[in-house]
Coordinates of N, CA and C in Angstrom, one line a residue:
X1 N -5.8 -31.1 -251.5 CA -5.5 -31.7 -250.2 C -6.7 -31.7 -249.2
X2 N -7.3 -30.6 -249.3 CA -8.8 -30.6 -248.4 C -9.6 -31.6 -248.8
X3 N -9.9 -31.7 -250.1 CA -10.7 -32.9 -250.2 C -10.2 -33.9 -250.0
X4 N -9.0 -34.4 -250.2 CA -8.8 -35.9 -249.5 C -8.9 -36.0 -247.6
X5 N -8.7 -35.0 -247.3 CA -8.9 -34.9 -246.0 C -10.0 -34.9 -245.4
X6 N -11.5 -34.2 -246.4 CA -12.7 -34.5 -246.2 C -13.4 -35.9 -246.4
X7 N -12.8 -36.0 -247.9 CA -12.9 -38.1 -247.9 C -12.8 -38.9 -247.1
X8 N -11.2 -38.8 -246.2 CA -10.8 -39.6 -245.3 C -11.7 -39.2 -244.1
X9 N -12.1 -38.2 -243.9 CA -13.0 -37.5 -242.7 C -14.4 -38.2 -242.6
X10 N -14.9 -38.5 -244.3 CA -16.3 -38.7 -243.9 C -16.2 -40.3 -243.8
X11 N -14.8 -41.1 -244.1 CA -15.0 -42.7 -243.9 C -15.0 -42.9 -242.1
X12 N -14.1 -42.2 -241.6 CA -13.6 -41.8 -240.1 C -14.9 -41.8 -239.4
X13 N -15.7 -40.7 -240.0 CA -17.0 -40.4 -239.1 C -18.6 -41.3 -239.6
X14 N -18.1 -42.1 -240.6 CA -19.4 -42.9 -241.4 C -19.9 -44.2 -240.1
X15 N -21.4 -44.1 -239.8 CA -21.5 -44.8 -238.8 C -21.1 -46.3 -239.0
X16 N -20.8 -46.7 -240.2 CA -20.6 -47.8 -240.3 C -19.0 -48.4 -239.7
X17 N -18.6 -47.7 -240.1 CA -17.1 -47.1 -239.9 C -16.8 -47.4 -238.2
X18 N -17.8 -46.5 -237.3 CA -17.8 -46.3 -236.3 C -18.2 -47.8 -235.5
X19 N -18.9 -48.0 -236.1 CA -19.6 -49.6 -235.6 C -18.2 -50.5 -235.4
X20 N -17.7 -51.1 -236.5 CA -16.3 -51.7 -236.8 C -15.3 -51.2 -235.5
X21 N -15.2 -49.7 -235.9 CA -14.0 -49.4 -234.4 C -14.9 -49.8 -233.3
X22 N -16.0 -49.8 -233.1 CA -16.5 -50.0 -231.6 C -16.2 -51.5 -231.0
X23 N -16.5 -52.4 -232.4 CA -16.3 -53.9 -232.2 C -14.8 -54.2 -231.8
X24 N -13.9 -53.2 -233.2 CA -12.6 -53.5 -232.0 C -11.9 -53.4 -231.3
X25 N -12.2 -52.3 -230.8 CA -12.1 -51.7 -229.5 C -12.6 -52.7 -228.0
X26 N -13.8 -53.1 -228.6 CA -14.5 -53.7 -227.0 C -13.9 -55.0 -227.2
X27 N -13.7 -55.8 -228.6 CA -12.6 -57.2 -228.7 C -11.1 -56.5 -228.0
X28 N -10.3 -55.4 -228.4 CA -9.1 -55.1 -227.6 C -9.6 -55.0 -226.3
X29 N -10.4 -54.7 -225.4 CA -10.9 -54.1 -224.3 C -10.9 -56.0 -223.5
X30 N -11.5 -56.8 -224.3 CA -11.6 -57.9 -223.4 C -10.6 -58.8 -223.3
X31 N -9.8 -58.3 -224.2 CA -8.1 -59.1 -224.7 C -7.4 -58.6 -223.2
X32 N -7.5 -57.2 -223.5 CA -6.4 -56.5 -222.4 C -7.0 -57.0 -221.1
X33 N -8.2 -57.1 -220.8 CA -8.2 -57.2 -219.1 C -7.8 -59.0 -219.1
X34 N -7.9 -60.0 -220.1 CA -7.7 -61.2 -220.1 C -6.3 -61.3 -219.9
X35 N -5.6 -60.2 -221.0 CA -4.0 -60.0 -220.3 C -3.5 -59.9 -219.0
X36 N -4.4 -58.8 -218.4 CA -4.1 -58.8 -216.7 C -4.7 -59.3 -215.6
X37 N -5.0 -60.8 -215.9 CA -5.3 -61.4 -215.7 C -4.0 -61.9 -214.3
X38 N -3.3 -62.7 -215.0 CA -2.3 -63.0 -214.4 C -1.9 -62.0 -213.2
X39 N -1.7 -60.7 -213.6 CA -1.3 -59.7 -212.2 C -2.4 -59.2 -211.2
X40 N -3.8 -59.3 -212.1 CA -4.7 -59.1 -210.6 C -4.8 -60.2 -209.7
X41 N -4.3 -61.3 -210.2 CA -4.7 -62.5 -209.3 C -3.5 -62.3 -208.0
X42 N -2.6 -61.5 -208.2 CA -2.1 -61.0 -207.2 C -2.2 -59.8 -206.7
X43 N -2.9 -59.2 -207.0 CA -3.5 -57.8 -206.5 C -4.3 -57.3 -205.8
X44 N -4.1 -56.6 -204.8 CA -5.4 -56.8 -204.1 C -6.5 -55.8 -204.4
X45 N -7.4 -56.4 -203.9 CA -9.0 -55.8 -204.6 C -9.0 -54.7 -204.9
X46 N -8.1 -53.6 -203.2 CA -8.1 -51.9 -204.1 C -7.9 -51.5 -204.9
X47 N -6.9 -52.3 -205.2 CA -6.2 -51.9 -206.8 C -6.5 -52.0 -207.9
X48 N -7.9 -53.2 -208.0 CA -8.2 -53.5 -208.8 C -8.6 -52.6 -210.4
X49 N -8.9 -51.6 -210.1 CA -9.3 -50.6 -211.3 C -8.1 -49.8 -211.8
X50 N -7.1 -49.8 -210.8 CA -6.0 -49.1 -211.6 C -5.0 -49.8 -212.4
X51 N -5.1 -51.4 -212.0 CA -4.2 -52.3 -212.8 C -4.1 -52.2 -214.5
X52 N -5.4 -52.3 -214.9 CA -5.2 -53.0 -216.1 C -5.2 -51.6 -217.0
X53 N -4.3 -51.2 -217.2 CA -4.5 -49.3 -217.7 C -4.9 -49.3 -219.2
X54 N -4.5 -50.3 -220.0 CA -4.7 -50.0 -221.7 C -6.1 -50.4 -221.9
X55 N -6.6 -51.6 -221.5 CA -7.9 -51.9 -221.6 C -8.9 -50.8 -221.1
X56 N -9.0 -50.4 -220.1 CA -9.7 -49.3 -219.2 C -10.0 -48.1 -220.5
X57 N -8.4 -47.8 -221.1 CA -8.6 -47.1 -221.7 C -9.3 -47.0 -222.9
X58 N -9.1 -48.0 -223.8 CA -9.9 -48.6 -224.8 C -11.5 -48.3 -224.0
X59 N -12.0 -49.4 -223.1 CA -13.1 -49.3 -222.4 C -13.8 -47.6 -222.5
X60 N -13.0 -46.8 -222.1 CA -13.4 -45.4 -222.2 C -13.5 -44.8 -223.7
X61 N -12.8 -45.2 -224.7 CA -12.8 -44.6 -226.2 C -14.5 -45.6 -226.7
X62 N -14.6 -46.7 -226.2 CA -15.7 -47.6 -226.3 C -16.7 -46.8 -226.1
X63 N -16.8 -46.5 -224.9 CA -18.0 -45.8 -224.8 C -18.2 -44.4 -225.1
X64 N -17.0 -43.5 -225.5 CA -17.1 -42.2 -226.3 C -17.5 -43.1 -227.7
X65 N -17.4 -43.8 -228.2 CA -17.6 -44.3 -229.7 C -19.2 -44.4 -229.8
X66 N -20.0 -45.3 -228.6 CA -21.4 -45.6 -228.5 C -22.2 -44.3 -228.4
X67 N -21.3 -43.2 -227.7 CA -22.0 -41.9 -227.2 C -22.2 -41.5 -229.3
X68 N -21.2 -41.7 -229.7 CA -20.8 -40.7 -231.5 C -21.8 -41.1 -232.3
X69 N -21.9 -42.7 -231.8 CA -22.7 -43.1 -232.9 C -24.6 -43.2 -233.0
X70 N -24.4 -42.8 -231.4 CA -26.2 -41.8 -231.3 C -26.1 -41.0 -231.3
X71 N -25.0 -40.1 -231.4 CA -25.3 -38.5 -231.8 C -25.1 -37.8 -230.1
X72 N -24.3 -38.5 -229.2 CA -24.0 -38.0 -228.2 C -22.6 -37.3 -228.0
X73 N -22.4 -36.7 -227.1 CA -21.2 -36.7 -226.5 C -21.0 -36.5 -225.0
X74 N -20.6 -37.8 -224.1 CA -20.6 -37.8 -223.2 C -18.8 -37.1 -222.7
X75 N -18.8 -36.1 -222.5 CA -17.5 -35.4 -222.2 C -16.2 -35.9 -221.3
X76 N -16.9 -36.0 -220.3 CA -16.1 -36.8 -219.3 C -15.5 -37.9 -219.9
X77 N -15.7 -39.0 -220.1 CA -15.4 -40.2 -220.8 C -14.9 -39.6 -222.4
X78 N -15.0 -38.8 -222.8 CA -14.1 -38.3 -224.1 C -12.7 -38.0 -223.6
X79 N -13.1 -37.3 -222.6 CA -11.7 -36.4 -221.7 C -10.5 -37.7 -221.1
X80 N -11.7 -38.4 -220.6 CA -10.4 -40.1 -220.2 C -10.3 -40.5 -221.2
X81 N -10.8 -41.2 -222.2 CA -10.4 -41.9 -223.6 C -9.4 -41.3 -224.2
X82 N -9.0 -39.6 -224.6 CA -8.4 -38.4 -225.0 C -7.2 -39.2 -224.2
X83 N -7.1 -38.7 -223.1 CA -6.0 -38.8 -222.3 C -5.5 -39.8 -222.2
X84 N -6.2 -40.6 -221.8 CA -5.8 -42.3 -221.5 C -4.9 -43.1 -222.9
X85 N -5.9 -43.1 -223.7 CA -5.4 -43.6 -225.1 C -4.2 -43.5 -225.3
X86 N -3.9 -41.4 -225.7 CA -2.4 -41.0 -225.9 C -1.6 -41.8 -225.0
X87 N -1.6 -41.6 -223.9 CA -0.7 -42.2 -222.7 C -0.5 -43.3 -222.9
X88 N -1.0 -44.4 -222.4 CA -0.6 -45.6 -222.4 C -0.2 -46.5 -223.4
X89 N -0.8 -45.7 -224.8 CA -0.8 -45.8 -226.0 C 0.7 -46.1 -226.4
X90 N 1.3 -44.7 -226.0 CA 2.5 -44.2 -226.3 C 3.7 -45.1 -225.0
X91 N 2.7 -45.1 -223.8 CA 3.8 -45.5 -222.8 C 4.2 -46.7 -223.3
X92 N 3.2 -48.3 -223.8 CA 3.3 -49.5 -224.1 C 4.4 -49.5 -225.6
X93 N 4.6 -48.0 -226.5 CA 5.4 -48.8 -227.4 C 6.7 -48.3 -226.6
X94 N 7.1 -47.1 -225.6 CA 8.0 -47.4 -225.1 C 8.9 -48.3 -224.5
X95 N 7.9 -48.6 -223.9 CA 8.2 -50.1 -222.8 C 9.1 -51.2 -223.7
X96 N 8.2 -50.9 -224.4 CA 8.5 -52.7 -225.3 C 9.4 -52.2 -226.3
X97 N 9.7 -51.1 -226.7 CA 11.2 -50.8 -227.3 C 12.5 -50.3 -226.5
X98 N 12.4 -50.7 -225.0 CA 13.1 -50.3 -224.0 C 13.4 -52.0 -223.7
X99 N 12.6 -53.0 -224.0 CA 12.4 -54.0 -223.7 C 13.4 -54.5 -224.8
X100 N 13.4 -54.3 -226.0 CA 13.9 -54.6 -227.2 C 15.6 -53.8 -226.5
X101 N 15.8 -53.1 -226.4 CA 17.6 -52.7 -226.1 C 17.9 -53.4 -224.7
X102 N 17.0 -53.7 -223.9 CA 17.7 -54.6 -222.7 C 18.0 -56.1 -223.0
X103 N 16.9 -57.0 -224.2 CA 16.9 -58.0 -224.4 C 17.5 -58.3 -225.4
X104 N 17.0 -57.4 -226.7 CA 17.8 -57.6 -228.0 C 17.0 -58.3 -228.8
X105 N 15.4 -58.6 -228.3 CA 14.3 -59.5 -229.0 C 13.3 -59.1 -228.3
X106 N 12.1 -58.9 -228.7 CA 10.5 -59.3 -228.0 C 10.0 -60.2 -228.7
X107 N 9.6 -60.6 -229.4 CA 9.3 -61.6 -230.5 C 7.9 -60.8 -230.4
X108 N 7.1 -61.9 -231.5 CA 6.1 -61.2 -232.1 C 5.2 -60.5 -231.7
X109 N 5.0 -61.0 -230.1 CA 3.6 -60.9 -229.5 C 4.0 -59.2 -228.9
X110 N 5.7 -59.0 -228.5 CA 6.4 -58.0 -228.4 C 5.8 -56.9 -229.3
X111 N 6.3 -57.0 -230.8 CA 5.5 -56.3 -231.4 C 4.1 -56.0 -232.2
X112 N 3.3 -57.3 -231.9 CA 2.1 -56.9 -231.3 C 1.5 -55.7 -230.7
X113 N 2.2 -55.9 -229.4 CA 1.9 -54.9 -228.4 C 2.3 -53.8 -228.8
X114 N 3.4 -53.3 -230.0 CA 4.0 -51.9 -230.1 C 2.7 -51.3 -231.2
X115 N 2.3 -52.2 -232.2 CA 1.7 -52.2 -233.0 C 0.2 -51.8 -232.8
X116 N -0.2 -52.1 -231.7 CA -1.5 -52.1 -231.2 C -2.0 -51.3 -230.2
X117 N -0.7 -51.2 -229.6 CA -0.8 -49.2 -228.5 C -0.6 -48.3 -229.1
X118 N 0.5 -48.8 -230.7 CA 0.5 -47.3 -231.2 C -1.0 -46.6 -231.8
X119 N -1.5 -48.2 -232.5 CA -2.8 -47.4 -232.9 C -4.0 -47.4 -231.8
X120 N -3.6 -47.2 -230.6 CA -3.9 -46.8 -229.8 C -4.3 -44.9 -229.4
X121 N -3.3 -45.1 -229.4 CA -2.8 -43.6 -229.6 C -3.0 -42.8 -230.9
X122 N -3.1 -43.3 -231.8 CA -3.4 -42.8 -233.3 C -4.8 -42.5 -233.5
X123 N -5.6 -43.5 -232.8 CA -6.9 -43.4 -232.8 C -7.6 -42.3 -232.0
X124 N -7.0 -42.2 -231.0 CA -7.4 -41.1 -230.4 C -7.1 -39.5 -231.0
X125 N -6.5 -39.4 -231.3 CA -5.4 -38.1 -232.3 C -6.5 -38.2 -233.2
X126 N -6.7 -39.5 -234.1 CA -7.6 -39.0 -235.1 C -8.9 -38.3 -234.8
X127 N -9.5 -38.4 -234.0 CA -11.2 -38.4 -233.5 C -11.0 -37.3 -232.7
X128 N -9.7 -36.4 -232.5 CA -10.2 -35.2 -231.5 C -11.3 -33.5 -232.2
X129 N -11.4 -34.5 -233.5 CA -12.5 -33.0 -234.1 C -13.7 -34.0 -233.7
X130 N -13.8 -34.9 -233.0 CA -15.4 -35.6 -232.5 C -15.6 -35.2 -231.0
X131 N -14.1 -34.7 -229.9 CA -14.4 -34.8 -228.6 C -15.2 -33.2 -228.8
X132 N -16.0 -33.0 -227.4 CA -16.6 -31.9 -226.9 C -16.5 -31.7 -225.4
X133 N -15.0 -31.9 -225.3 CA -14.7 -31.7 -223.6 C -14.4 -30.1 -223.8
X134 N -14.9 -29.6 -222.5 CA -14.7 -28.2 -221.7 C -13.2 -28.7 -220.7
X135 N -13.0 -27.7 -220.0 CA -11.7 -27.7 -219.1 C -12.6 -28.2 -217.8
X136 N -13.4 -28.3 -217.3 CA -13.6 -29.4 -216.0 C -13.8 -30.7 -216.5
X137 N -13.7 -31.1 -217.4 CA -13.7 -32.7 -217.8 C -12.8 -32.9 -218.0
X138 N -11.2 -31.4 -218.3 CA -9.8 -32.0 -218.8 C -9.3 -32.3 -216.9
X139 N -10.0 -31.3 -216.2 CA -9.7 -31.2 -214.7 C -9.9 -32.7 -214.3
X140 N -10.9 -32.9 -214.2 CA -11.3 -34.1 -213.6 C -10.2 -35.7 -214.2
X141 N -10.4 -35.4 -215.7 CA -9.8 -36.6 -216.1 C -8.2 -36.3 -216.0
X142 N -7.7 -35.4 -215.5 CA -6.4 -35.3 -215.0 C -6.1 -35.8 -213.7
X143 N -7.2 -35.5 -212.6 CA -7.0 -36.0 -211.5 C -7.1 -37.8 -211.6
X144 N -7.8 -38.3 -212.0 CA -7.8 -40.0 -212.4 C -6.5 -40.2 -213.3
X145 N -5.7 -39.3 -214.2 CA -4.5 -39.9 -214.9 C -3.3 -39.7 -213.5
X146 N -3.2 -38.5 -213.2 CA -2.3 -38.3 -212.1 C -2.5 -39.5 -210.7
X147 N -3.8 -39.2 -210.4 CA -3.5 -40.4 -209.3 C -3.4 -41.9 -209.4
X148 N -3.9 -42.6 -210.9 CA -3.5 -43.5 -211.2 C -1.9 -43.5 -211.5
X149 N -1.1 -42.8 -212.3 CA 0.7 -42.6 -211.7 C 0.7 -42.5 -210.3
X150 N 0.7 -42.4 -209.1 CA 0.9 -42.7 -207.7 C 0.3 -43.8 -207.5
X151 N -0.8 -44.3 -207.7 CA -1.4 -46.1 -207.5 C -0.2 -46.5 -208.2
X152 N 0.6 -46.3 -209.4 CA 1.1 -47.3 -210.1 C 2.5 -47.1 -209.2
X153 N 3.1 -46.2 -208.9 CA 4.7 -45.9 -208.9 C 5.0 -45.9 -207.1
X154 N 3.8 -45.4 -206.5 CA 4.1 -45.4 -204.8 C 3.4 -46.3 -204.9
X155 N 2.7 -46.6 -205.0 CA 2.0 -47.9 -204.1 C 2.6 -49.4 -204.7
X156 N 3.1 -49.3 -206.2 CA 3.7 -50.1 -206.8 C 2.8 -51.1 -207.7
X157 N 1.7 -50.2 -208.3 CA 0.7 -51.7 -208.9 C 1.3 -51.2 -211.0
X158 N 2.4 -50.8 -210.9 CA 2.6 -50.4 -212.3 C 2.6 -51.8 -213.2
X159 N 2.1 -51.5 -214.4 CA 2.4 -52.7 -215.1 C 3.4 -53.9 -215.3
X160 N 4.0 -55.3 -215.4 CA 4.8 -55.9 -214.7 C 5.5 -56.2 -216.2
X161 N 6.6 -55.5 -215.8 CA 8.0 -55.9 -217.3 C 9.1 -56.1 -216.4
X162 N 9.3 -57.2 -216.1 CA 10.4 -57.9 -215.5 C 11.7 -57.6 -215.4
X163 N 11.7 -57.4 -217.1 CA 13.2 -57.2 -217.3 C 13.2 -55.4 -217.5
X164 N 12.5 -54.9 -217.2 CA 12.8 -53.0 -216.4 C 12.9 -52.9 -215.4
X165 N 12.5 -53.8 -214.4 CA 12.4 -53.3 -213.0 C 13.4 -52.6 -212.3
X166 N 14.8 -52.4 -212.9 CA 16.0 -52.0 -212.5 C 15.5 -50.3 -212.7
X167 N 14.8 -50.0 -213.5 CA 14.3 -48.8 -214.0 C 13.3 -48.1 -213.7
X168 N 12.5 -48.4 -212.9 CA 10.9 -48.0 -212.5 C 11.2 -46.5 -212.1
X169 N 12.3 -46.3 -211.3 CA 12.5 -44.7 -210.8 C 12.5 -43.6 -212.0
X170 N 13.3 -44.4 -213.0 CA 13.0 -43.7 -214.2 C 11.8 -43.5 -215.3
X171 N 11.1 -44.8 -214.7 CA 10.0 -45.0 -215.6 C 9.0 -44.0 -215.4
X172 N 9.1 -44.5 -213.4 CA 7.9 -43.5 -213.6 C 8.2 -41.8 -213.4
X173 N 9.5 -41.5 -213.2 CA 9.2 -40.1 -213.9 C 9.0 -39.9 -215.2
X174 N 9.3 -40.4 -216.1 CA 8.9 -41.0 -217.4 C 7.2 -40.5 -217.5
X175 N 6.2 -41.6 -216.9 CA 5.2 -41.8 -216.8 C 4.5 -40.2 -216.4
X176 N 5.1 -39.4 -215.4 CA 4.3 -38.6 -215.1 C 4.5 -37.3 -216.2
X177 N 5.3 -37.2 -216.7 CA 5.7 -36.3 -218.0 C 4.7 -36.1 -219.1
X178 N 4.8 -38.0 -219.2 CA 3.8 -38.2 -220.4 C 2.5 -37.8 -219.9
X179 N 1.9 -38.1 -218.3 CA 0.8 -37.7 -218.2 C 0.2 -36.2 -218.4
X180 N 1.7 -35.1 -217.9 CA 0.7 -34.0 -218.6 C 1.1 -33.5 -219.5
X181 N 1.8 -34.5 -220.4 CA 1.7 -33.6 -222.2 C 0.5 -34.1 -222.2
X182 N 0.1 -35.2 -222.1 CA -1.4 -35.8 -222.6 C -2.6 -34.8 -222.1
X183 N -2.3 -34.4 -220.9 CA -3.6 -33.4 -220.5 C -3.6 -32.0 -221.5
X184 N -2.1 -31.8 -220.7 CA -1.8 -30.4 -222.3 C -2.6 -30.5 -223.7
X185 N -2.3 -31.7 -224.2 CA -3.2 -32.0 -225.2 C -4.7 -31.5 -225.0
X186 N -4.5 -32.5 -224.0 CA -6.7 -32.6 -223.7 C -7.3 -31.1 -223.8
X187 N -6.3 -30.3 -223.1 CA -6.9 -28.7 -222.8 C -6.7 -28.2 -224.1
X188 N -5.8 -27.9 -224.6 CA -5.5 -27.7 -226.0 C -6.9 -27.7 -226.6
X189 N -7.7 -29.0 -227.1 CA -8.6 -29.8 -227.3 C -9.7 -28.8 -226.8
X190 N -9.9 -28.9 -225.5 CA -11.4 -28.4 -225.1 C -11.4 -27.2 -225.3
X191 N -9.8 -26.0 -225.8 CA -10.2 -24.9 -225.8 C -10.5 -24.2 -227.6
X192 N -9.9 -25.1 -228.0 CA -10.5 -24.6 -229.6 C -10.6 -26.0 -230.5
X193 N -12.3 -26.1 -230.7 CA -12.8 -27.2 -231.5 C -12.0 -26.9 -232.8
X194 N -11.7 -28.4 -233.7 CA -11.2 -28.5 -234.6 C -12.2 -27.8 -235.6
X195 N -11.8 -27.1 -236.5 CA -12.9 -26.1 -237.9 C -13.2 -27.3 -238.3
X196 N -12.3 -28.5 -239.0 CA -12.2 -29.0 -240.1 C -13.2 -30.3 -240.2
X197 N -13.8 -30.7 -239.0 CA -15.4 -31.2 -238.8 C -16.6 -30.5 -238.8
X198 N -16.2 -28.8 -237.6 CA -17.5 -28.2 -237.8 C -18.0 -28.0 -239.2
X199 N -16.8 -27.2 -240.0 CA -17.2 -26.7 -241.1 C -17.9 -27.4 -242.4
X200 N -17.6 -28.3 -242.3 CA -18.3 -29.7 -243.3 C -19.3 -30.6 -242.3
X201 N -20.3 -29.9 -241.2 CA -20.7 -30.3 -240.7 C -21.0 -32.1 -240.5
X202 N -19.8 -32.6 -239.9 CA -19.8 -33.9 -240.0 C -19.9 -34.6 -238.0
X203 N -20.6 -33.3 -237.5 CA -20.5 -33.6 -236.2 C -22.2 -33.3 -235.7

């Protein structure tokens, strides 16, 4: 079992490997802000950075991927990418299977989207023997997940599912939950590196 998990470890961490996820990543990254497209044109300028949450986040796994593949590790941006990814990752296949029992259909593009947050979120989970966040980059990147939940839920710039809106009160306590199992995670993370990269020195 170790060695298949070293196999799968050295295709994961092979820069070529790395190249490929960075392309898809920054092709997801320009998809999603073209998706929220439509709702910043109603949004006003402040808000602008907290709207479009899945692309952003991709955007942040983007550039932890450019830091990996020079042999960097820019922490901060591992710590939002970490966070971000799980979260919205996981929040987007909620939505759209909460979307599926109100409607009874999403059609394809529906699961699309479940399909493509989850490995959202999967991607991140896989690569945390690559992050090198300490607890002030879990601090910091918690204050930007937390106060983007208040941009989205008080001020109201949460992502636009039409047919939930009956639900937002629940959503976003929903939302804030998920944001600190995701930190929980992050700390978890910054407080004991994974063995199973050091030790096969693949970092």
């Amino acid at each position: 079992m170790n060695n298949l998990f070293s196999f799968i470890w050295k295709i994961l961490s092979h820069k070529v490997f790395l190249w490929i996820l960075l392309i898809v990543n920054i092709l997801g990254t320009i998809g999603g802000y073209l998706w929220y497209g439509g709702q910043l044109s109603i949004t006003e300028p402040i808000f602008y950075i907290f709207v479009p949450d899945s692309p952003t986040a991709t955007l942040f796994f983007s550039i932890a991927l450019i830091g990996w593949i020079f042999g960097k590790n820019w922490r901060l941006i591992e710590a939002l990418a970490l966070i971000t990814l799980v979260k919205y990752g996981l929040w987007a296949v909620v939505m759209n299977l909460l979307a599926l029992l109100e409607m009874g259909s999403i059609g394809y593009l529906g699961w699309m989207l479940v399909i493509s947050h989850f490995a959202m979120a999967v991607q991140a989970i896989l690569y945390i023997p690559m992050y090198d966040i300490k607890i002030t980059h879990v601090a910091l990147a918690a204050i930007w997940t937390l106060h983007n939940d208040v941009i989205d839920y008080v001020f109201g710039q949460m992502p636009i599912y039409s047919m939930l809106a009956q639900y937002m009160a629940e959503i976003g306590y929903f939302t804030f939950w998920l944001s600190i199992a995701c930190i929980t995670l992050a700390y978890f993370v910054s407080q004991k590196r994974f063995s199973f990269a050091t030790q096969n020195n693949y970092l």
